[in-house]
Amino acid sequence: MPNALHSPLSRRGVLAAGGAVGLGVALAACGNGDDKSTEAGGDTKSGPWSFKDDRGETAEAGSVPKKIVAFTGTAAALHDYGIEVKGVFGPTTTKGGEPDIQAGDLDVTKVEILGNVWGEFNVEKYAALAPDLLVTTQWVEGELWYVPEQSKDKILKLAPSVALLAAETTVPKAIQRHADLAESLGADLKAKKVTDAKARFEKAAGRLRAAAKSKPDIKVMIGSASQDLFYVSLAKMSADTLYLQELGVKFVEAKVNAQGFFEELSWENVDKYPADIIMMDNRSSALQPEALTSKPTWARLPAVQAGQVIPRVTEPIYSYDKCAPILEDLADAIEKARKVA
């Protein structure tokens, strides 16, 4: 999954930084059929609300939560179903003030940003929102994504929490769980935008399966770059790449470290694994291909020379709307790819 190059080497810290891993493919079915957002808990049933999350824990409230705070990517998925949040934490805006790629279609000017980078979470601002619910993902058992360990106890005392898996699951399952949560909060899963997005996702899955079957020798490497290291992810560990593997895509099998998500390579050894296509971590925390032109070992890779490098949505927004393009882009790349490794 993701990486956290700036954190001490806790398992989730390394994941969050921008290193190599990968997460599950993005899910987002767009809003309500009439294009009106559903206020969280708007027209849903009155009375007690509960939701059993992927930790096996049940969040409960006296009524449907309306003041929701969520990890940015999770908030973006809920937004695609018409459920709006009050606050977010995690990569939301770039240094230039533009929406981060993980913000999806969120209007970042209309949410309280409690933290924009790893380790940042303003507990005072969170408390001031009087939250009804905290939502995030889980890459590693027992750890809540982008909820700092040092302030976790204070944060979790202020509102019920929900954690949805981003690792050791697949995209369809992750999408369904986000949809389940959105529905419990008032989303209409039968809205035309939602059903159209699902149909597009299923069509894209069929196209990718056919592309992978037609070119079984094409091998894909999942990469992420920092100034000093190149990370190669293991496909089965993240929801997105595990699902791509299930659709028939052949991936490089990295010799991962003890954390199990990826292998760190020096730039001198970046050619360790032959690959025909390279999927590169698209997060703002990772170096992008255009920033790697000064590294001669990168420039010599066959996939780079062949122009067969594509972005990888390392932390997908789990809605059908946001995940369908991931499948379409990889299908297109495989359909056009030459065997170069």
mmCIF file of C-alpha atoms in Angstrom:
data_model
loop_
_atom_site.group_PDB
_atom_site.id
_atom_site.type_symbol
_atom_site.label_atom_id
_atom_site.label_comp_id
_atom_site.label_asym_id
_atom_site.label_seq_id
_atom_site.Cartn_x
_atom_site.Cartn_y
_atom_site.Cartn_z
ATOM 1 C CA MET A 1 0.000 0.000 0.000
ATOM 2 C CA PRO A 2 1.182 3.507 0.524
ATOM 3 C CA ASN A 3 4.346 4.527 2.241
ATOM 4 C CA ALA A 4 5.369 7.098 4.766
ATOM 5 C CA LEU A 5 8.883 8.091 4.072
ATOM 6 C CA HIS A 6 8.847 10.763 6.713
ATOM 7 C CA SER A 7 7.729 8.642 9.641
ATOM 8 C CA PRO A 8 9.939 6.424 11.781
ATOM 9 C CA LEU A 9 9.689 2.933 10.391
ATOM 10 C CA SER A 10 6.423 1.892 11.881
ATOM 11 C CA ARG A 11 4.615 -0.446 9.503
ATOM 12 C CA ARG A 12 1.981 2.084 8.551
ATOM 13 C CA GLY A 13 4.508 4.925 8.504
ATOM 14 C CA VAL A 14 6.502 3.277 5.769
ATOM 15 C CA LEU A 15 3.303 2.495 3.951
ATOM 16 C CA ALA A 16 2.040 6.055 3.964
ATOM 17 C CA ALA A 17 5.001 7.933 2.681
ATOM 18 C CA GLY A 18 5.102 7.549 -1.018
ATOM 19 C CA GLY A 19 7.057 4.401 -1.231
ATOM 20 C CA ALA A 20 5.810 1.486 -3.030
ATOM 21 C CA VAL A 21 2.893 -0.465 -2.044
ATOM 22 C CA GLY A 22 -0.516 -0.094 -3.382
ATOM 23 C CA LEU A 23 -3.904 -0.053 -2.315
ATOM 24 C CA GLY A 24 -7.064 -1.094 -3.465
ATOM 25 C CA VAL A 25 -8.675 0.366 -6.541
ATOM 26 C CA ALA A 26 -10.887 3.327 -6.326
ATOM 27 C CA LEU A 27 -14.528 3.179 -5.711
ATOM 28 C CA ALA A 28 -16.843 6.069 -6.174
ATOM 29 C CA ALA A 29 -20.287 5.976 -7.529
ATOM 30 C CA CYS A 30 -21.363 9.485 -8.135
ATOM 31 C CA GLY A 31 -23.958 11.111 -5.954
ATOM 32 C CA ASN A 32 -27.692 10.948 -6.258
ATOM 33 C CA GLY A 33 -29.549 10.514 -9.505
ATOM 34 C CA ASP A 34 -30.904 14.037 -9.413
ATOM 35 C CA ASP A 35 -27.434 15.494 -8.741
ATOM 36 C CA LYS A 36 -28.452 16.695 -5.278
ATOM 37 C CA SER A 37 -26.115 15.699 -2.514
ATOM 38 C CA THR A 38 -27.569 13.743 0.338
ATOM 39 C CA GLU A 39 -26.747 15.421 3.611
ATOM 40 C CA ALA A 40 -25.245 12.694 5.758
ATOM 41 C CA GLY A 41 -28.176 11.111 7.480
ATOM 42 C CA GLY A 42 -30.609 13.409 5.674
ATOM 43 C CA ASP A 43 -33.683 11.388 4.756
ATOM 44 C CA THR A 44 -32.686 8.120 6.347
ATOM 45 C CA LYS A 45 -34.585 6.363 9.086
ATOM 46 C CA SER A 46 -34.898 8.092 12.411
ATOM 47 C CA GLY A 47 -33.726 6.440 15.568
ATOM 48 C CA PRO A 48 -30.513 4.601 16.450
ATOM 49 C CA TRP A 49 -27.771 4.050 13.843
ATOM 50 C CA SER A 50 -25.082 1.359 13.814
ATOM 51 C CA PHE A 51 -22.478 0.028 11.387
ATOM 52 C CA LYS A 52 -20.153 -2.965 11.782
ATOM 53 C CA ASP A 53 -16.761 -2.125 10.280
ATOM 54 C CA ASP A 54 -13.914 -4.257 8.927
ATOM 55 C CA ARG A 55 -12.287 -4.531 12.355
ATOM 56 C CA GLY A 56 -15.403 -6.333 13.492
ATOM 57 C CA GLU A 57 -16.290 -3.359 15.695
ATOM 58 C CA THR A 58 -19.727 -1.746 15.682
ATOM 59 C CA ALA A 59 -20.039 2.036 15.662
ATOM 60 C CA GLU A 60 -23.287 3.253 17.215
ATOM 61 C CA ALA A 61 -25.113 6.575 17.498
ATOM 62 C CA GLY A 62 -28.522 7.753 18.631
ATOM 63 C CA SER A 63 -29.293 8.884 15.068
ATOM 64 C CA VAL A 64 -27.668 8.795 11.643
ATOM 65 C CA PRO A 65 -24.337 10.691 11.883
ATOM 66 C CA LYS A 66 -24.352 14.082 10.159
ATOM 67 C CA LYS A 67 -21.073 15.601 11.328
ATOM 68 C CA ILE A 68 -18.624 13.188 9.725
ATOM 69 C CA VAL A 69 -14.840 13.495 9.669
ATOM 70 C CA ALA A 70 -12.931 11.171 7.358
ATOM 71 C CA PHE A 71 -9.591 10.354 5.777
ATOM 72 C CA THR A 72 -9.436 12.341 2.538
ATOM 73 C CA GLY A 73 -9.774 9.394 0.145
ATOM 74 C CA THR A 74 -12.632 7.915 2.130
ATOM 75 C CA ALA A 75 -14.373 11.292 2.218
ATOM 76 C CA ALA A 76 -13.989 11.454 -1.565
ATOM 77 C CA ALA A 77 -15.661 8.055 -1.937
ATOM 78 C CA LEU A 78 -18.558 9.087 0.298
ATOM 79 C CA HIS A 79 -18.882 12.292 -1.724
ATOM 80 C CA ASP A 80 -19.355 10.238 -4.882
ATOM 81 C CA TYR A 81 -22.437 8.746 -3.238
ATOM 82 C CA GLY A 82 -23.708 12.151 -2.155
ATOM 83 C CA ILE A 83 -22.575 11.931 1.468
ATOM 84 C CA GLU A 84 -20.685 15.051 2.551
ATOM 85 C CA VAL A 85 -18.231 15.340 5.430
ATOM 86 C CA LYS A 86 -17.404 18.263 7.720
ATOM 87 C CA GLY A 87 -13.691 17.611 8.077
ATOM 88 C CA VAL A 88 -10.868 15.609 6.528
ATOM 89 C CA PHE A 89 -7.362 14.441 7.400
ATOM 90 C CA GLY A 90 -4.685 13.173 5.063
ATOM 91 C CA PRO A 91 -3.403 14.547 1.712
ATOM 92 C CA THR A 92 -6.027 17.144 0.720
ATOM 93 C CA THR A 93 -4.233 20.081 -0.921
ATOM 94 C CA THR A 94 -0.891 20.417 -2.702
ATOM 95 C CA LYS A 95 1.766 22.998 -1.844
ATOM 96 C CA GLY A 96 0.164 25.257 -4.435
ATOM 97 C CA GLY A 97 -3.230 24.976 -2.759
ATOM 98 C CA GLU A 98 -4.781 22.784 -5.444
ATOM 99 C CA PRO A 99 -6.767 19.649 -4.527
ATOM 100 C CA ASP A 100 -4.527 16.639 -3.958
ATOM 101 C CA ILE A 101 -5.187 13.679 -6.235
ATOM 102 C CA GLN A 102 -6.568 11.772 -3.245
ATOM 103 C CA ALA A 103 -9.287 14.396 -2.770
ATOM 104 C CA GLY A 104 -11.138 13.226 -5.872
ATOM 105 C CA ASP A 105 -14.126 15.490 -6.551
ATOM 106 C CA LEU A 106 -14.236 16.948 -3.041
ATOM 107 C CA ASP A 107 -14.553 20.718 -2.822
ATOM 108 C CA VAL A 108 -11.540 21.160 -0.551
ATOM 109 C CA THR A 109 -12.578 24.738 0.244
ATOM 110 C CA LYS A 110 -15.699 23.501 2.022
ATOM 111 C CA VAL A 111 -14.159 21.060 4.488
ATOM 112 C CA GLU A 112 -12.114 21.619 7.629
ATOM 113 C CA ILE A 113 -8.633 20.211 6.994
ATOM 114 C CA LEU A 114 -7.368 18.730 10.247
ATOM 115 C CA GLY A 115 -4.069 17.520 8.819
ATOM 116 C CA ASN A 116 -2.584 17.508 5.337
ATOM 117 C CA VAL A 117 0.486 15.324 5.828
ATOM 118 C CA TRP A 118 1.500 12.188 7.685
ATOM 119 C CA GLY A 119 1.476 12.638 11.467
ATOM 120 C CA GLU A 120 -0.680 15.769 11.366
ATOM 121 C CA PHE A 121 -4.120 15.759 13.026
ATOM 122 C CA ASN A 122 -5.408 18.828 14.882
ATOM 123 C CA VAL A 123 -7.300 17.343 17.810
ATOM 124 C CA GLU A 124 -8.599 20.750 18.960
ATOM 125 C CA LYS A 125 -10.155 21.486 15.562
ATOM 126 C CA TYR A 126 -11.594 17.988 15.501
ATOM 127 C CA ALA A 127 -13.213 18.456 18.907
ATOM 128 C CA ALA A 128 -14.604 21.832 17.829
ATOM 129 C CA LEU A 129 -16.489 20.137 14.994
ATOM 130 C CA ALA A 130 -18.366 18.071 17.615
ATOM 131 C CA PRO A 131 -18.053 15.022 15.321
ATOM 132 C CA ASP A 132 -20.635 12.255 15.176
ATOM 133 C CA LEU A 133 -18.372 9.816 13.304
ATOM 134 C CA LEU A 134 -14.732 9.276 12.284
ATOM 135 C CA VAL A 135 -14.048 7.183 9.155
ATOM 136 C CA THR A 136 -10.744 5.950 7.758
ATOM 137 C CA THR A 137 -9.097 2.918 6.180
ATOM 138 C CA GLN A 138 -6.991 0.119 7.612
ATOM 139 C CA TRP A 139 -3.822 -1.161 5.933
ATOM 140 C CA VAL A 140 -2.387 -2.912 8.972
ATOM 141 C CA GLU A 141 -4.482 -4.636 11.611
ATOM 142 C CA GLY A 142 -5.117 -2.432 14.608
ATOM 143 C CA GLU A 143 -3.907 0.782 12.969
ATOM 144 C CA LEU A 144 -6.138 3.554 11.645
ATOM 145 C CA TRP A 145 -4.808 5.231 8.509
ATOM 146 C CA TYR A 146 -3.504 8.765 9.121
ATOM 147 C CA VAL A 147 -4.713 8.777 12.732
ATOM 148 C CA PRO A 148 -1.489 9.522 14.658
ATOM 149 C CA GLU A 149 -0.588 6.875 17.209
ATOM 150 C CA GLN A 150 0.398 9.477 19.810
ATOM 151 C CA SER A 151 -3.016 11.168 19.782
ATOM 152 C CA LYS A 152 -5.192 8.209 18.798
ATOM 153 C CA ASP A 153 -6.685 7.678 22.257
ATOM 154 C CA LYS A 154 -7.795 11.335 22.535
ATOM 155 C CA ILE A 155 -9.266 11.265 19.037
ATOM 156 C CA LEU A 156 -11.210 8.036 19.471
ATOM 157 C CA LYS A 157 -12.826 9.272 22.687
ATOM 158 C CA LEU A 158 -14.596 12.080 20.847
ATOM 159 C CA ALA A 159 -16.762 10.056 18.426
ATOM 160 C CA PRO A 160 -17.494 6.527 17.184
ATOM 161 C CA SER A 161 -15.091 5.313 14.479
ATOM 162 C CA VAL A 162 -15.315 3.136 11.361
ATOM 163 C CA ALA A 163 -12.346 1.505 9.602
ATOM 164 C CA LEU A 164 -12.619 -0.084 6.149
ATOM 165 C CA LEU A 165 -9.987 -2.411 4.719
ATOM 166 C CA ALA A 166 -7.562 -1.176 2.065
ATOM 167 C CA ALA A 167 -5.261 -4.228 2.165
ATOM 168 C CA GLU A 168 -5.915 -7.965 2.043
ATOM 169 C CA THR A 169 -9.164 -7.308 0.221
ATOM 170 C CA THR A 170 -10.056 -6.612 -3.406
ATOM 171 C CA VAL A 171 -11.464 -3.586 -5.187
ATOM 172 C CA PRO A 172 -15.028 -4.943 -5.578
ATOM 173 C CA LYS A 173 -15.130 -5.850 -1.887
ATOM 174 C CA ALA A 174 -13.684 -2.489 -0.846
ATOM 175 C CA ILE A 175 -16.150 -0.650 -3.064
ATOM 176 C CA GLN A 176 -19.040 -2.638 -1.615
ATOM 177 C CA ARG A 177 -18.005 -1.834 1.949
ATOM 178 C CA HIS A 178 -17.765 1.887 1.180
ATOM 179 C CA ALA A 179 -21.157 1.668 -0.517
ATOM 180 C CA ASP A 180 -22.600 -0.118 2.529
ATOM 181 C CA LEU A 181 -21.379 2.665 4.783
ATOM 182 C CA ALA A 182 -22.676 5.380 2.435
ATOM 183 C CA GLU A 183 -26.080 3.700 2.284
ATOM 184 C CA SER A 184 -26.263 3.542 6.066
ATOM 185 C CA LEU A 185 -25.593 7.291 6.073
ATOM 186 C CA GLY A 186 -28.389 8.041 3.617
ATOM 187 C CA ALA A 187 -27.014 7.371 0.115
ATOM 188 C CA ASP A 188 -29.278 6.046 -2.657
ATOM 189 C CA LEU A 189 -27.392 3.138 -4.252
ATOM 190 C CA LYS A 190 -30.076 2.811 -6.941
ATOM 191 C CA ALA A 191 -29.477 6.323 -8.225
ATOM 192 C CA LYS A 192 -28.669 6.427 -11.948
ATOM 193 C CA LYS A 193 -25.177 7.815 -11.425
ATOM 194 C CA VAL A 194 -24.347 4.950 -9.121
ATOM 195 C CA THR A 195 -25.723 2.218 -11.380
ATOM 196 C CA ASP A 196 -24.138 3.765 -14.493
ATOM 197 C CA ALA A 197 -20.769 3.914 -12.755
ATOM 198 C CA LYS A 198 -21.100 0.274 -11.720
ATOM 199 C CA ALA A 199 -21.917 -0.758 -15.287
ATOM 200 C CA ARG A 200 -18.847 1.113 -16.549
ATOM 201 C CA PHE A 201 -16.685 -0.584 -13.909
ATOM 202 C CA GLU A 202 -17.925 -4.046 -14.879
ATOM 203 C CA LYS A 203 -17.355 -3.330 -18.574
ATOM 204 C CA ALA A 204 -13.817 -2.131 -17.809
ATOM 205 C CA ALA A 205 -13.110 -5.283 -15.794
ATOM 206 C CA GLY A 206 -14.157 -7.415 -18.766
ATOM 207 C CA ARG A 207 -11.942 -5.408 -21.108
ATOM 208 C CA LEU A 208 -8.910 -5.748 -18.829
ATOM 209 C CA ARG A 209 -9.477 -9.480 -18.409
ATOM 210 C CA ALA A 210 -9.559 -9.866 -22.184
ATOM 211 C CA ALA A 211 -6.435 -7.723 -22.655
ATOM 212 C CA ALA A 212 -4.465 -9.716 -20.083
ATOM 213 C CA LYS A 213 -5.563 -12.981 -21.676
ATOM 214 C CA SER A 214 -4.543 -11.815 -25.144
ATOM 215 C CA LYS A 215 -1.030 -10.840 -23.985
ATOM 216 C CA PRO A 216 -0.069 -13.337 -21.258
ATOM 217 C CA ASP A 217 3.658 -12.588 -21.599
ATOM 218 C CA ILE A 218 3.349 -8.921 -20.644
ATOM 219 C CA LYS A 219 4.715 -8.384 -17.138
ATOM 220 C CA VAL A 220 3.873 -5.348 -15.016
ATOM 221 C CA MET A 221 5.975 -3.831 -12.239
ATOM 222 C CA ILE A 222 4.388 -1.738 -9.466
ATOM 223 C CA GLY A 223 6.805 1.049 -8.615
ATOM 224 C CA SER A 224 7.166 4.066 -6.366
ATOM 225 C CA ALA A 225 10.093 6.468 -6.264
ATOM 226 C CA SER A 226 11.885 8.561 -3.689
ATOM 227 C CA GLN A 227 15.158 10.422 -4.073
ATOM 228 C CA ASP A 228 17.193 7.555 -2.664
ATOM 229 C CA LEU A 229 15.109 4.435 -3.213
ATOM 230 C CA PHE A 230 12.847 2.699 -5.701
ATOM 231 C CA TYR A 231 10.095 0.541 -4.220
ATOM 232 C CA VAL A 232 8.615 -2.508 -5.936
ATOM 233 C CA SER A 233 5.268 -3.607 -4.502
ATOM 234 C CA LEU A 234 3.848 -7.095 -4.131
ATOM 235 C CA ALA A 235 0.539 -7.217 -5.975
ATOM 236 C CA LYS A 236 -1.353 -9.464 -3.584
ATOM 237 C CA MET A 237 -1.012 -7.080 -0.645
ATOM 238 C CA SER A 238 -3.169 -4.214 -1.909
ATOM 239 C CA ALA A 239 -6.822 -4.178 -2.916
ATOM 240 C CA ASP A 240 -6.233 -2.661 -6.345
ATOM 241 C CA THR A 241 -3.349 -4.795 -7.532
ATOM 242 C CA LEU A 242 -4.743 -7.988 -6.011
ATOM 243 C CA TYR A 243 -7.876 -7.443 -8.068
ATOM 244 C CA LEU A 244 -5.850 -6.685 -11.204
ATOM 245 C CA GLN A 245 -4.015 -9.949 -10.574
ATOM 246 C CA GLU A 246 -7.333 -11.774 -10.272
ATOM 247 C CA LEU A 247 -8.293 -10.335 -13.673
ATOM 248 C CA GLY A 248 -5.220 -12.015 -15.164
ATOM 249 C CA VAL A 249 -2.557 -9.286 -15.110
ATOM 250 C CA LYS A 250 0.957 -10.702 -14.586
ATOM 251 C CA PHE A 251 3.047 -8.823 -12.015
ATOM 252 C CA VAL A 252 6.686 -8.813 -10.971
ATOM 253 C CA GLU A 253 7.040 -10.817 -7.747
ATOM 254 C CA ALA A 254 9.233 -8.693 -5.501
ATOM 255 C CA LYS A 255 11.196 -10.114 -2.568
ATOM 256 C CA VAL A 256 9.465 -7.943 -0.006
ATOM 257 C CA ASN A 257 10.770 -6.838 3.381
ATOM 258 C CA ALA A 258 9.410 -7.990 6.726
ATOM 259 C CA GLN A 259 6.437 -5.638 6.464
ATOM 260 C CA GLY A 260 5.313 -7.632 3.431
ATOM 261 C CA PHE A 261 4.224 -4.820 1.115
ATOM 262 C CA PHE A 262 7.286 -3.946 -0.964
ATOM 263 C CA GLU A 263 11.004 -4.304 -1.614
ATOM 264 C CA GLU A 264 13.357 -1.324 -1.431
ATOM 265 C CA LEU A 265 15.945 -1.075 -4.222
ATOM 266 C CA SER A 266 18.799 1.356 -4.609
ATOM 267 C CA TRP A 267 18.767 3.243 -7.905
ATOM 268 C CA GLU A 268 21.808 1.224 -8.972
ATOM 269 C CA ASN A 269 19.661 -1.922 -8.735
ATOM 270 C CA VAL A 270 16.442 -0.557 -10.224
ATOM 271 C CA ASP A 271 16.820 -2.991 -13.148
ATOM 272 C CA LYS A 272 16.606 -6.038 -10.861
ATOM 273 C CA TYR A 273 13.239 -7.124 -12.266
ATOM 274 C CA PRO A 274 12.434 -7.222 -15.991
ATOM 275 C CA ALA A 275 9.125 -5.524 -16.758
ATOM 276 C CA ASP A 276 7.218 -4.535 -19.888
ATOM 277 C CA ILE A 277 4.962 -1.982 -18.170
ATOM 278 C CA ILE A 278 5.698 0.045 -15.056
ATOM 279 C CA MET A 279 2.830 1.410 -12.956
ATOM 280 C CA MET A 280 4.185 4.359 -10.959
ATOM 281 C CA ASP A 281 2.742 5.627 -7.669
ATOM 282 C CA ASN A 282 0.794 8.796 -8.536
ATOM 283 C CA ARG A 283 0.605 10.254 -5.021
ATOM 284 C CA SER A 284 2.062 13.687 -4.331
ATOM 285 C CA SER A 285 4.378 12.130 -1.743
ATOM 286 C CA ALA A 286 6.192 10.115 -4.434
ATOM 287 C CA LEU A 287 8.519 11.343 -7.183
ATOM 288 C CA GLN A 288 6.811 11.249 -10.573
ATOM 289 C CA PRO A 289 8.469 9.897 -13.770
ATOM 290 C CA GLU A 290 9.250 13.378 -15.110
ATOM 291 C CA ALA A 291 11.369 13.969 -11.991
ATOM 292 C CA LEU A 292 13.468 10.856 -12.651
ATOM 293 C CA THR A 293 15.083 11.886 -15.929
ATOM 294 C CA SER A 294 18.370 12.647 -14.162
ATOM 295 C CA LYS A 295 18.673 9.043 -12.977
ATOM 296 C CA PRO A 296 20.458 7.115 -15.757
ATOM 297 C CA THR A 297 19.416 3.691 -14.479
ATOM 298 C CA TRP A 298 15.767 4.715 -14.726
ATOM 299 C CA ALA A 299 16.201 6.054 -18.251
ATOM 300 C CA ARG A 300 17.741 2.756 -19.377
ATOM 301 C CA LEU A 301 14.835 0.585 -18.263
ATOM 302 C CA PRO A 302 13.222 -1.072 -21.324
ATOM 303 C CA ALA A 303 9.694 -0.045 -20.272
ATOM 304 C CA VAL A 304 10.822 3.572 -19.872
ATOM 305 C CA GLN A 305 12.535 3.592 -23.263
ATOM 306 C CA ALA A 306 9.418 2.080 -24.847
ATOM 307 C CA GLY A 307 7.150 4.697 -23.272
ATOM 308 C CA GLN A 308 5.299 2.001 -21.337
ATOM 309 C CA VAL A 309 5.053 3.774 -17.983
ATOM 310 C CA ILE A 310 1.607 4.635 -16.599
ATOM 311 C CA PRO A 311 0.335 6.140 -13.328
ATOM 312 C CA ARG A 312 -0.756 3.843 -10.551
ATOM 313 C CA VAL A 313 -3.546 5.052 -8.253
ATOM 314 C CA THR A 314 -1.854 3.773 -5.130
ATOM 315 C CA GLU A 315 -4.611 4.818 -2.754
ATOM 316 C CA PRO A 316 -7.806 4.487 -4.773
ATOM 317 C CA ILE A 317 -11.025 6.237 -3.975
ATOM 318 C CA TYR A 318 -13.314 3.267 -3.514
ATOM 319 C CA SER A 319 -16.225 4.057 -5.761
ATOM 320 C CA TYR A 320 -17.144 2.518 -9.108
ATOM 321 C CA ASP A 321 -16.783 5.960 -10.668
ATOM 322 C CA LYS A 322 -13.156 6.357 -9.614
ATOM 323 C CA CYS A 323 -12.074 2.746 -10.039
ATOM 324 C CA ALA A 324 -13.381 2.179 -13.558
ATOM 325 C CA PRO A 325 -10.743 4.479 -15.140
ATOM 326 C CA ILE A 326 -7.986 2.530 -13.370
ATOM 327 C CA LEU A 327 -9.077 -0.653 -15.136
ATOM 328 C CA GLU A 328 -9.562 1.147 -18.448
ATOM 329 C CA ASP A 329 -6.118 2.749 -18.359
ATOM 330 C CA LEU A 330 -4.324 -0.512 -17.621
ATOM 331 C CA ALA A 331 -6.326 -2.356 -20.290
ATOM 332 C CA ASP A 332 -5.326 0.311 -22.792
ATOM 333 C CA ALA A 333 -1.666 0.027 -21.771
ATOM 334 C CA ILE A 334 -1.643 -3.765 -22.111
ATOM 335 C CA GLU A 335 -3.463 -3.664 -25.443
ATOM 336 C CA LYS A 336 -0.796 -1.319 -26.824
ATOM 337 C CA ALA A 337 2.246 -2.812 -25.059
ATOM 338 C CA ARG A 338 5.208 -4.442 -26.762
ATOM 339 C CA LYS A 339 7.232 -7.188 -25.111
ATOM 340 C CA VAL A 340 10.419 -5.330 -24.146
ATOM 341 C CA ALA A 341 11.719 -6.996 -20.978
#
